[in-house]
Coordinates of C-alpha atoms in Angstrom, one line a residue:
Chain A
M379 CA 0.0 0.0 0.0
D380 CA 1.3 3.4 -0.9
M381 CA 0.9 6.0 1.8
S382 CA 1.5 9.7 1.4
S383 CA 4.1 11.2 3.7
D384 CA 1.4 12.8 5.7
G385 CA -0.7 9.6 6.1
I386 CA 2.2 7.5 7.2
H387 CA 2.4 9.4 10.5
E388 CA -1.3 8.8 11.1
A389 CA -1.0 5.1 10.3
S390 CA -1.5 2.6 13.1
D391 CA 1.4 0.4 14.1
Q392 CA -0.3 -2.6 12.5
Q393 CA -0.6 -0.6 9.2
L394 CA 3.1 0.3 9.4
V395 CA 4.1 -3.3 9.9
S396 CA 2.2 -4.4 6.8
S397 CA 3.8 -1.6 4.8
I398 CA 7.2 -2.7 6.0
A399 CA 6.4 -6.2 4.9
E400 CA 6.0 -4.8 1.4
G401 CA 9.4 -3.2 1.6
D402 CA 8.4 0.4 2.6
A403 CA 11.5 1.8 4.4
G404 CA 9.6 5.0 5.2
A405 CA 7.2 3.0 7.4
L406 CA 10.2 1.4 9.1
R407 CA 11.5 4.9 10.0
V408 CA 8.1 5.9 11.5
L409 CA 7.9 2.6 13.5
Y410 CA 11.4 3.2 14.7
E411 CA 10.6 6.7 15.9
R412 CA 7.7 5.4 17.8
H413 CA 9.3 2.4 19.4
A414 CA 13.1 2.7 19.6
G415 CA 13.1 5.0 22.6
W416 CA 11.1 2.9 25.1
L417 CA 12.9 -0.2 23.9
I418 CA 16.3 1.4 24.7
A419 CA 15.0 2.4 28.1
R420 CA 13.6 -1.0 28.9
L421 CA 16.6 -2.9 27.7
T422 CA 18.8 -0.5 29.7
R423 CA 17.2 -1.7 32.9
R424 CA 18.3 -5.3 32.0
C425 CA 21.7 -4.6 30.5
A426 CA 24.1 -2.0 31.9
D427 CA 26.3 -1.9 28.8
P428 CA 24.9 0.8 26.4
A429 CA 26.9 -0.6 23.5
I430 CA 25.1 -3.9 23.8
V431 CA 21.7 -2.2 24.1
D432 CA 22.4 -0.2 21.0
E433 CA 23.3 -3.4 19.0
V434 CA 20.3 -5.2 20.3
V435 CA 18.0 -2.3 19.3
Q436 CA 19.5 -2.3 15.8
D437 CA 19.2 -6.1 15.5
T438 CA 15.6 -5.9 16.7
F439 CA 14.6 -3.4 14.0
L440 CA 16.6 -5.3 11.4
A441 CA 14.5 -8.4 12.4
V442 CA 11.3 -6.3 12.1
W443 CA 12.4 -5.2 8.6
R444 CA 13.0 -8.8 7.5
G445 CA 10.3 -10.5 9.4
A446 CA 7.4 -8.0 9.2
R447 CA 5.5 -10.6 7.1
R448 CA 5.4 -12.9 10.1
F449 CA 3.5 -10.4 12.2
R450 CA 0.0 -11.8 12.5
G451 CA -1.8 -8.5 12.2
E452 CA -3.6 -8.7 15.5
G453 CA -2.2 -7.8 18.9
E454 CA 0.0 -5.0 20.1
V455 CA 3.0 -4.3 17.8
A456 CA 4.9 -3.0 20.9
A457 CA 4.6 -6.4 22.5
W458 CA 5.8 -8.1 19.3
I459 CA 8.8 -5.7 19.2
W460 CA 9.6 -6.4 22.8
G461 CA 9.4 -10.1 22.2
I462 CA 12.1 -9.8 19.5
G463 CA 14.2 -7.4 21.5
I464 CA 14.3 -9.4 24.7
R465 CA 15.3 -12.5 22.8
R466 CA 18.0 -10.7 20.9
L467 CA 19.4 -9.6 24.3
L468 CA 19.1 -13.1 25.6
D469 CA 21.1 -14.3 22.5
R470 CA 23.8 -11.8 23.4
F471 CA 24.1 -13.1 26.9
R472 CA 24.1 -16.8 25.8
R473 CA 27.0 -16.1 23.5
R474 CA 29.0 -14.2 26.0
R475 CA 27.9 -15.9 29.2
A476 CA 28.1 -12.4 30.4
P477 CA 27.3 -11.2 33.9
E478 CA 25.9 -7.9 32.9
W479 CA 22.3 -9.0 33.3
L480 CA 20.6 -6.9 35.9
A481 CA 18.3 -9.4 37.6
G482 CA 16.4 -7.0 39.7
G483 CA 15.8 -3.3 39.9
A484 CA 18.1 -0.9 41.7
G485 CA 16.8 -0.9 45.2
S486 CA 15.2 -4.0 46.6
E487 CA 12.8 -2.0 48.8
P488 CA 10.3 0.2 47.0
S489 CA 10.2 3.7 48.2
A490 CA 7.1 5.0 49.9
E491 CA 6.2 7.3 47.0
E492 CA 6.3 4.3 44.6
L493 CA 4.0 2.4 46.8
V494 CA 1.6 5.3 47.0
L495 CA 1.6 5.6 43.2
L496 CA 1.0 1.9 42.7
G497 CA -1.5 1.7 45.5
I498 CA -4.1 3.6 43.5
E499 CA -4.8 0.6 41.4
H500 CA -2.6 -2.3 42.3
G501 CA -2.8 -2.2 46.1
D502 CA -2.3 -5.6 47.4
L503 CA -0.7 -7.0 44.3
A504 CA 2.3 -4.7 44.6
G505 CA 2.7 -5.6 48.3
A506 CA 2.4 -9.3 47.5
L507 CA 4.9 -9.1 44.7
D508 CA 7.3 -7.3 47.0
R509 CA 7.0 -9.9 49.6
L510 CA 8.1 -12.6 47.2
S511 CA 11.7 -13.7 47.5
P512 CA 14.0 -12.2 44.8
E513 CA 14.3 -15.7 43.3
L514 CA 10.6 -16.1 42.8
R515 CA 10.2 -12.5 41.7
S516 CA 12.9 -12.9 39.0
V517 CA 11.0 -15.9 37.6
I518 CA 7.8 -14.0 37.5
S519 CA 9.6 -11.1 35.9
A520 CA 11.1 -13.2 33.1
T521 CA 8.0 -15.2 32.3
V522 CA 5.0 -13.0 33.0
L523 CA 6.5 -9.6 32.3
D524 CA 9.2 -10.2 29.7
G525 CA 7.1 -12.9 28.0
L526 CA 9.8 -15.5 27.9
T527 CA 9.2 -19.3 27.7
T528 CA 10.3 -21.5 30.6
R529 CA 13.3 -22.6 28.8
E530 CA 14.3 -19.0 27.8
A531 CA 13.8 -17.8 31.4
A532 CA 16.0 -20.7 32.5
A533 CA 18.8 -19.7 30.2
L534 CA 18.4 -16.1 31.2
L535 CA 18.5 -16.8 35.0
G536 CA 21.1 -19.5 34.7
I537 CA 18.9 -22.2 36.4
P538 CA 17.4 -25.4 35.1
S539 CA 14.0 -25.3 33.4
G540 CA 12.5 -27.6 36.1
T541 CA 13.5 -25.0 38.7
V542 CA 11.9 -22.2 36.8
K543 CA 8.6 -24.3 36.6
S544 CA 8.6 -25.1 40.3
R545 CA 9.4 -21.5 41.3
L546 CA 6.6 -20.3 39.1
V547 CA 4.2 -22.6 40.8
R548 CA 5.4 -21.5 44.3
A549 CA 5.3 -17.8 43.3
R550 CA 1.7 -18.1 42.0
R551 CA 0.6 -19.9 45.2
E552 CA 2.2 -17.2 47.4
L553 CA 0.5 -14.4 45.3
R554 CA -2.8 -16.1 45.4
E555 CA -2.6 -16.6 49.2
A556 CA -1.6 -13.0 49.7
L557 CA -4.4 -11.6 47.6
T558 CA -7.3 -13.7 49.0
Chain B
M353 CA -7.3 3.7 30.7
T354 CA -7.2 6.1 33.5
W355 CA -3.9 4.9 35.0
H356 CA -0.9 6.6 33.4
I357 CA 2.8 7.0 34.2
D358 CA 3.6 10.4 35.7
D359 CA 6.9 12.4 35.4
Q360 CA 8.0 11.2 38.9
M361 CA 7.8 7.6 37.9
L362 CA 9.5 8.2 34.6
A363 CA 12.4 9.9 36.3
L364 CA 12.8 7.1 38.7
Y365 CA 12.6 4.5 35.9
M366 CA 15.1 6.3 33.6
D367 CA 17.6 6.8 36.4
G368 CA 17.4 3.1 37.3
R369 CA 16.3 4.0 40.8
M370 CA 12.8 2.4 40.5
S371 CA 12.5 -0.9 42.3
E372 CA 11.2 -4.0 40.7
V373 CA 7.5 -4.1 41.4
P374 CA 6.7 -0.6 40.3
A375 CA 8.8 -1.2 37.3
F376 CA 6.7 -4.2 36.5
S377 CA 3.7 -2.0 36.4
L378 CA 5.3 0.6 34.3
E379 CA 6.7 -1.8 31.8
A380 CA 3.4 -3.7 31.4
H381 CA 1.6 -0.4 31.0
V382 CA 4.1 0.9 28.4
L383 CA 3.3 -2.1 26.1
A384 CA -0.3 -1.2 26.1
C385 CA -0.3 2.6 26.1
A386 CA 1.0 4.6 23.1
D387 CA 0.9 7.9 25.1
C388 CA 3.1 6.6 27.9
R389 CA 5.4 5.1 25.3
R390 CA 5.8 8.5 23.7
R391 CA 6.6 10.1 27.1
L392 CA 9.2 7.5 27.8
T393 CA 10.7 7.8 24.4
D394 CA 10.9 11.6 24.9
R395 CA 13.3 11.0 27.8
V396 CA 15.7 8.9 25.7
D397 CA 18.6 10.7 24.0
S398 CA 17.4 11.3 20.5
Q399 CA 20.9 11.5 19.1
R400 CA 21.6 8.0 20.4
G401 CA 18.5 6.8 18.6
E402 CA 19.7 8.5 15.4
Q403 CA 23.0 6.7 15.6
I404 CA 21.4 3.3 15.9
W405 CA 19.2 4.2 13.0
Q406 CA 22.2 5.0 10.8
G407 CA 23.7 1.6 11.8
L408 CA 20.4 0.0 11.0
L409 CA 20.3 1.6 7.5
D410 CA 23.8 0.2 6.8
S411 CA 22.9 -3.3 7.9
V412 CA 19.7 -3.2 5.9
S413 CA 21.6 -2.3 2.7
Q414 CA 24.4 -4.7 3.6
A415 CA 21.8 -7.5 3.9
E416 CA 20.4 -6.7 0.5
R417 CA 23.7 -6.9 -1.3
R418 CA 24.0 -10.0 -3.4
P419 CA 26.8 -12.6 -2.9
G420 CA 28.5 -11.5 -6.1
E421 CA 28.4 -7.9 -5.0
R422 CA 30.1 -8.7 -1.7
L423 CA 32.8 -10.7 -3.6
L424 CA 33.5 -7.8 -5.9
S425 CA 33.6 -5.3 -3.0
G426 CA 36.1 -7.7 -1.3
L427 CA 38.2 -7.4 -4.4
G428 CA 38.3 -3.6 -4.1
V429 CA 35.6 -2.7 -6.6
P430 CA 33.7 0.4 -5.4
A431 CA 30.2 -0.5 -4.0
H432 CA 28.2 1.3 -6.6
V433 CA 30.2 -0.3 -9.5
A434 CA 29.8 -3.7 -7.9
R435 CA 26.1 -3.3 -7.7
L436 CA 26.0 -2.3 -11.3
L437 CA 28.1 -5.2 -12.4
V438 CA 26.0 -7.7 -10.5
L439 CA 22.8 -6.2 -12.1
T440 CA 24.2 -6.2 -15.6
P441 CA 22.5 -9.2 -17.3
S442 CA 25.6 -10.2 -19.3
V443 CA 27.6 -10.8 -16.1
G444 CA 24.8 -12.8 -14.5
L445 CA 25.1 -16.5 -14.0
A446 CA 22.4 -17.4 -16.6
W447 CA 24.3 -15.5 -19.2
V448 CA 27.7 -17.0 -18.4
L449 CA 26.1 -20.5 -18.4
S450 CA 24.5 -20.0 -21.9
V451 CA 27.8 -18.6 -23.2
M452 CA 29.6 -21.6 -21.9
A453 CA 27.1 -23.9 -23.5
A454 CA 27.4 -22.2 -26.9
V455 CA 31.2 -22.3 -26.6
A456 CA 31.1 -26.0 -25.7
F457 CA 29.1 -26.7 -28.9
A458 CA 31.6 -24.7 -30.9
V459 CA 34.5 -26.6 -29.5
L460 CA 32.7 -29.9 -30.3
A461 CA 32.0 -28.8 -33.8
S462 CA 35.7 -27.8 -34.2
Q463 CA 36.8 -31.3 -33.4
G464 CA 35.8 -32.3 -37.0
S465 CA 37.8 -32.2 -40.2
G466 CA 36.9 -28.5 -40.7
G467 CA 39.4 -27.5 -38.0
P468 CA 38.7 -24.9 -35.3
L469 CA 36.8 -22.6 -37.6
P470 CA 33.4 -22.8 -35.7
F471 CA 35.1 -21.8 -32.5
L472 CA 37.2 -19.0 -34.0
V473 CA 34.0 -17.5 -35.6
L474 CA 32.0 -17.8 -32.5
A475 CA 34.5 -16.5 -29.9
P476 CA 34.7 -12.9 -31.2
L477 CA 30.9 -12.7 -31.2
L478 CA 30.5 -13.5 -27.5
P479 CA 31.2 -10.0 -26.3
V480 CA 29.0 -8.6 -29.1
L481 CA 26.1 -10.7 -27.8
G482 CA 27.0 -9.6 -24.3
V483 CA 26.8 -6.0 -25.3
A484 CA 23.4 -6.6 -26.9
V485 CA 22.1 -8.2 -23.8
S486 CA 23.4 -5.7 -21.3
F487 CA 22.8 -2.4 -23.1
G488 CA 19.9 -0.8 -24.9
R489 CA 16.3 -0.2 -24.3
R490 CA 14.5 -3.3 -24.9
I491 CA 16.2 -6.0 -22.9
D492 CA 17.9 -4.1 -20.2
P493 CA 15.9 -4.0 -16.9
L494 CA 18.3 -1.4 -15.6
Y495 CA 17.9 1.0 -18.5
E496 CA 16.2 3.7 -16.5
I497 CA 18.6 3.3 -13.5
G498 CA 21.5 3.3 -16.0
I499 CA 20.7 6.8 -17.3
A500 CA 20.2 8.1 -13.8
S501 CA 23.3 6.5 -12.5
P502 CA 25.9 8.8 -10.8
L503 CA 28.5 7.2 -13.0
G504 CA 27.2 8.9 -16.1
G505 CA 26.4 7.2 -19.3
F506 CA 29.8 6.9 -20.8
R507 CA 31.6 5.6 -17.8
L508 CA 28.7 3.3 -17.1
M509 CA 29.1 2.0 -20.7
L510 CA 32.8 1.4 -20.1
V511 CA 32.2 -0.4 -16.9
R512 CA 29.7 -2.7 -18.5
A513 CA 31.7 -3.2 -21.7
T514 CA 34.7 -4.2 -19.6
A515 CA 32.6 -6.7 -17.6
V516 CA 31.2 -8.2 -20.8
L517 CA 34.6 -8.5 -22.4
T518 CA 36.2 -10.0 -19.3
T519 CA 33.6 -12.7 -18.9
S520 CA 33.6 -13.5 -22.6
I521 CA 37.4 -13.7 -22.8
V522 CA 37.7 -15.9 -19.7
V523 CA 35.1 -18.3 -21.1
A524 CA 36.6 -18.4 -24.5
T525 CA 40.2 -18.8 -23.2
V526 CA 39.2 -21.7 -21.1
A527 CA 37.4 -23.3 -24.0
A528 CA 40.3 -22.8 -26.4
L529 CA 42.4 -25.1 -24.2
G530 CA 40.1 -27.9 -25.5
L531 CA 41.3 -27.2 -29.1
P532 CA 44.9 -28.2 -29.7
E533 CA 45.1 -26.0 -32.9
V534 CA 44.0 -22.9 -31.0
G535 CA 45.5 -23.5 -27.6
F536 CA 46.9 -20.4 -26.1
S537 CA 47.0 -18.5 -29.3
A538 CA 44.6 -15.5 -29.0
V539 CA 43.9 -14.9 -32.7
W540 CA 40.2 -14.4 -31.9
L541 CA 41.0 -11.7 -29.3
L542 CA 41.6 -8.8 -31.7
P543 CA 38.5 -9.5 -33.8
A544 CA 36.5 -9.7 -30.5
L545 CA 37.8 -6.3 -29.5
F546 CA 37.1 -4.8 -32.9
L547 CA 33.6 -6.2 -33.1
T548 CA 32.8 -5.0 -29.5
V549 CA 33.9 -1.5 -30.2
L550 CA 32.1 -1.6 -33.5
T551 CA 28.9 -2.6 -31.8
L552 CA 29.3 0.1 -29.2
I553 CA 29.8 2.9 -31.8
L554 CA 26.9 1.6 -33.9
S555 CA 24.7 1.7 -30.8
T556 CA 25.1 5.4 -30.6
V557 CA 23.2 5.6 -33.9
I558 CA 20.9 2.6 -33.9
E559 CA 19.5 0.4 -31.2
T560 CA 22.0 -1.9 -29.5
S561 CA 20.4 -5.1 -30.6
S562 CA 20.5 -4.0 -34.2
A563 CA 24.0 -2.8 -33.8
A564 CA 25.0 -6.2 -32.5
L565 CA 23.2 -7.9 -35.3
F566 CA 24.9 -5.7 -37.9
A567 CA 28.4 -6.3 -36.4
S568 CA 27.8 -10.1 -36.3
A569 CA 26.7 -10.0 -40.0
I570 CA 29.9 -8.1 -40.9
W571 CA 32.0 -10.6 -39.2
I572 CA 30.4 -13.8 -40.5
G573 CA 30.0 -12.2 -44.0
G574 CA 33.7 -11.4 -43.9
V575 CA 34.8 -14.9 -43.1
I576 CA 32.5 -16.3 -45.8
T577 CA 33.9 -13.8 -48.3
F578 CA 37.5 -14.9 -47.6
E579 CA 36.3 -18.5 -48.1
V580 CA 34.7 -17.7 -51.4
I581 CA 37.4 -15.4 -52.9
A582 CA 40.5 -17.0 -51.5
S583 CA 39.0 -20.4 -50.4
D584 CA 40.8 -19.8 -47.1
P585 CA 38.5 -18.6 -44.3
Y586 CA 41.5 -18.5 -42.0
I587 CA 42.8 -15.4 -43.6
A588 CA 40.7 -13.5 -41.0
F589 CA 43.0 -14.9 -38.4
G590 CA 46.3 -14.4 -40.2
T591 CA 49.0 -11.9 -39.2
D592 CA 47.9 -9.2 -41.7
A593 CA 44.3 -9.5 -40.6
Q594 CA 45.3 -9.2 -37.0
L595 CA 47.1 -5.9 -37.7
V596 CA 44.0 -4.6 -39.6
F597 CA 41.8 -5.5 -36.6
A598 CA 44.1 -3.8 -34.2
V599 CA 44.2 -0.6 -36.2
L600 CA 40.5 -0.6 -36.7
A601 CA 39.8 -1.2 -33.0
V602 CA 42.0 1.7 -32.0
L603 CA 40.4 4.0 -34.6
L604 CA 36.9 3.0 -33.6
A605 CA 37.8 3.5 -29.9
A606 CA 38.9 7.0 -30.6
A607 CA 35.7 7.6 -32.5
L608 CA 33.8 6.2 -29.6
I609 CA 35.5 8.7 -27.2
G610 CA 34.6 11.4 -29.6
R611 CA 31.0 10.4 -29.4
R612 CA 30.9 10.0 -25.6
G613 CA 28.3 12.7 -25.3
S614 CA 25.7 10.5 -27.1
F615 CA 25.8 8.0 -24.1
E616 CA 24.5 10.5 -21.7
V617 CA 21.1 10.4 -23.2
I618 CA 20.9 7.0 -24.8

């Protein structure tokens, strides 16, 4: 589909991806402008080395360019991009067996202001998540939040897949108990 | 959705000071909310994004280079010339294969009592056919790009003609090894050069395919004439004829340079 230069900025992410699938480099540029920034920020929380983050962002959009045809058309394009990005980062770590992975956030204890901010909507869940041990929380983070499979999460965290599964079961049980 | 990320949270997140659980919320929300994605993006150094984009452009064009292009670049051929050569039909694999097939038949035909004449007649025509295939309006898929190329029409023509001559000469030289009478002697080389330049200069006046046809007719007609008049078709490959071909090739090349302007608007 041929979009005028005005129309392309109005296009939805899904429309951009289907234009990219037809080889429209202009659509890739617009998609990049929309999504590269937050991807850099989110990857930076997981990898302290900015050079690696930059490479991963570049790889991710190269994969988007080549693989746009594989996007199924429904669903959030941002989630699709993140799925590619986190796996590219994972590949980097596998190749280097690098210790740069930042398993958790900076401070282990949330500040009071953060709790207030979250409390508006998430109330108990935030508290319950916080009371999980760091091991259980990292498994939840890798699977639920980053969308990795059990095996990918295992590679990421450097533990066997079986351990990931059992920790997930335990984490879910603890959360359920805390929320009911 | 009523819940959005405020500046305070953004600042904590970007500084890496936000703890895990609030970060969970923020990251999950960012995937679903274009507004908050934009506000997060605004806090990322745009120059950094621009640098990554340039790298991305490079790797996109790198990925689209064909194997032959990469090989030529590795040999020191400038990138734009390499692309042009790869996209020139007469340098393509299909062309080389059909030339090899034609030459193989000529070599076979030359094994008979008639001697190497079929090969010697065909070999100089290879670059002429190559020029016909890789220049001109009708058969060249790159015709439009060719005129708009930064190389300019004349240099573009030289690059392509060189490529055509090189592939033809390589194929013919290898094939000649199958003929003991010809072997390493390059008696077909000067006629080939002459006919190529003749085709090129004719193509400034008529269409390239007609020019190639005309040059081929002159060549085949000439060999037949020698056969009829002197009953020796090999005169075309004798020392005197070689000298004539050399002189003619130089004269025509000079004329071609004189007409270089006509290549700018084919």
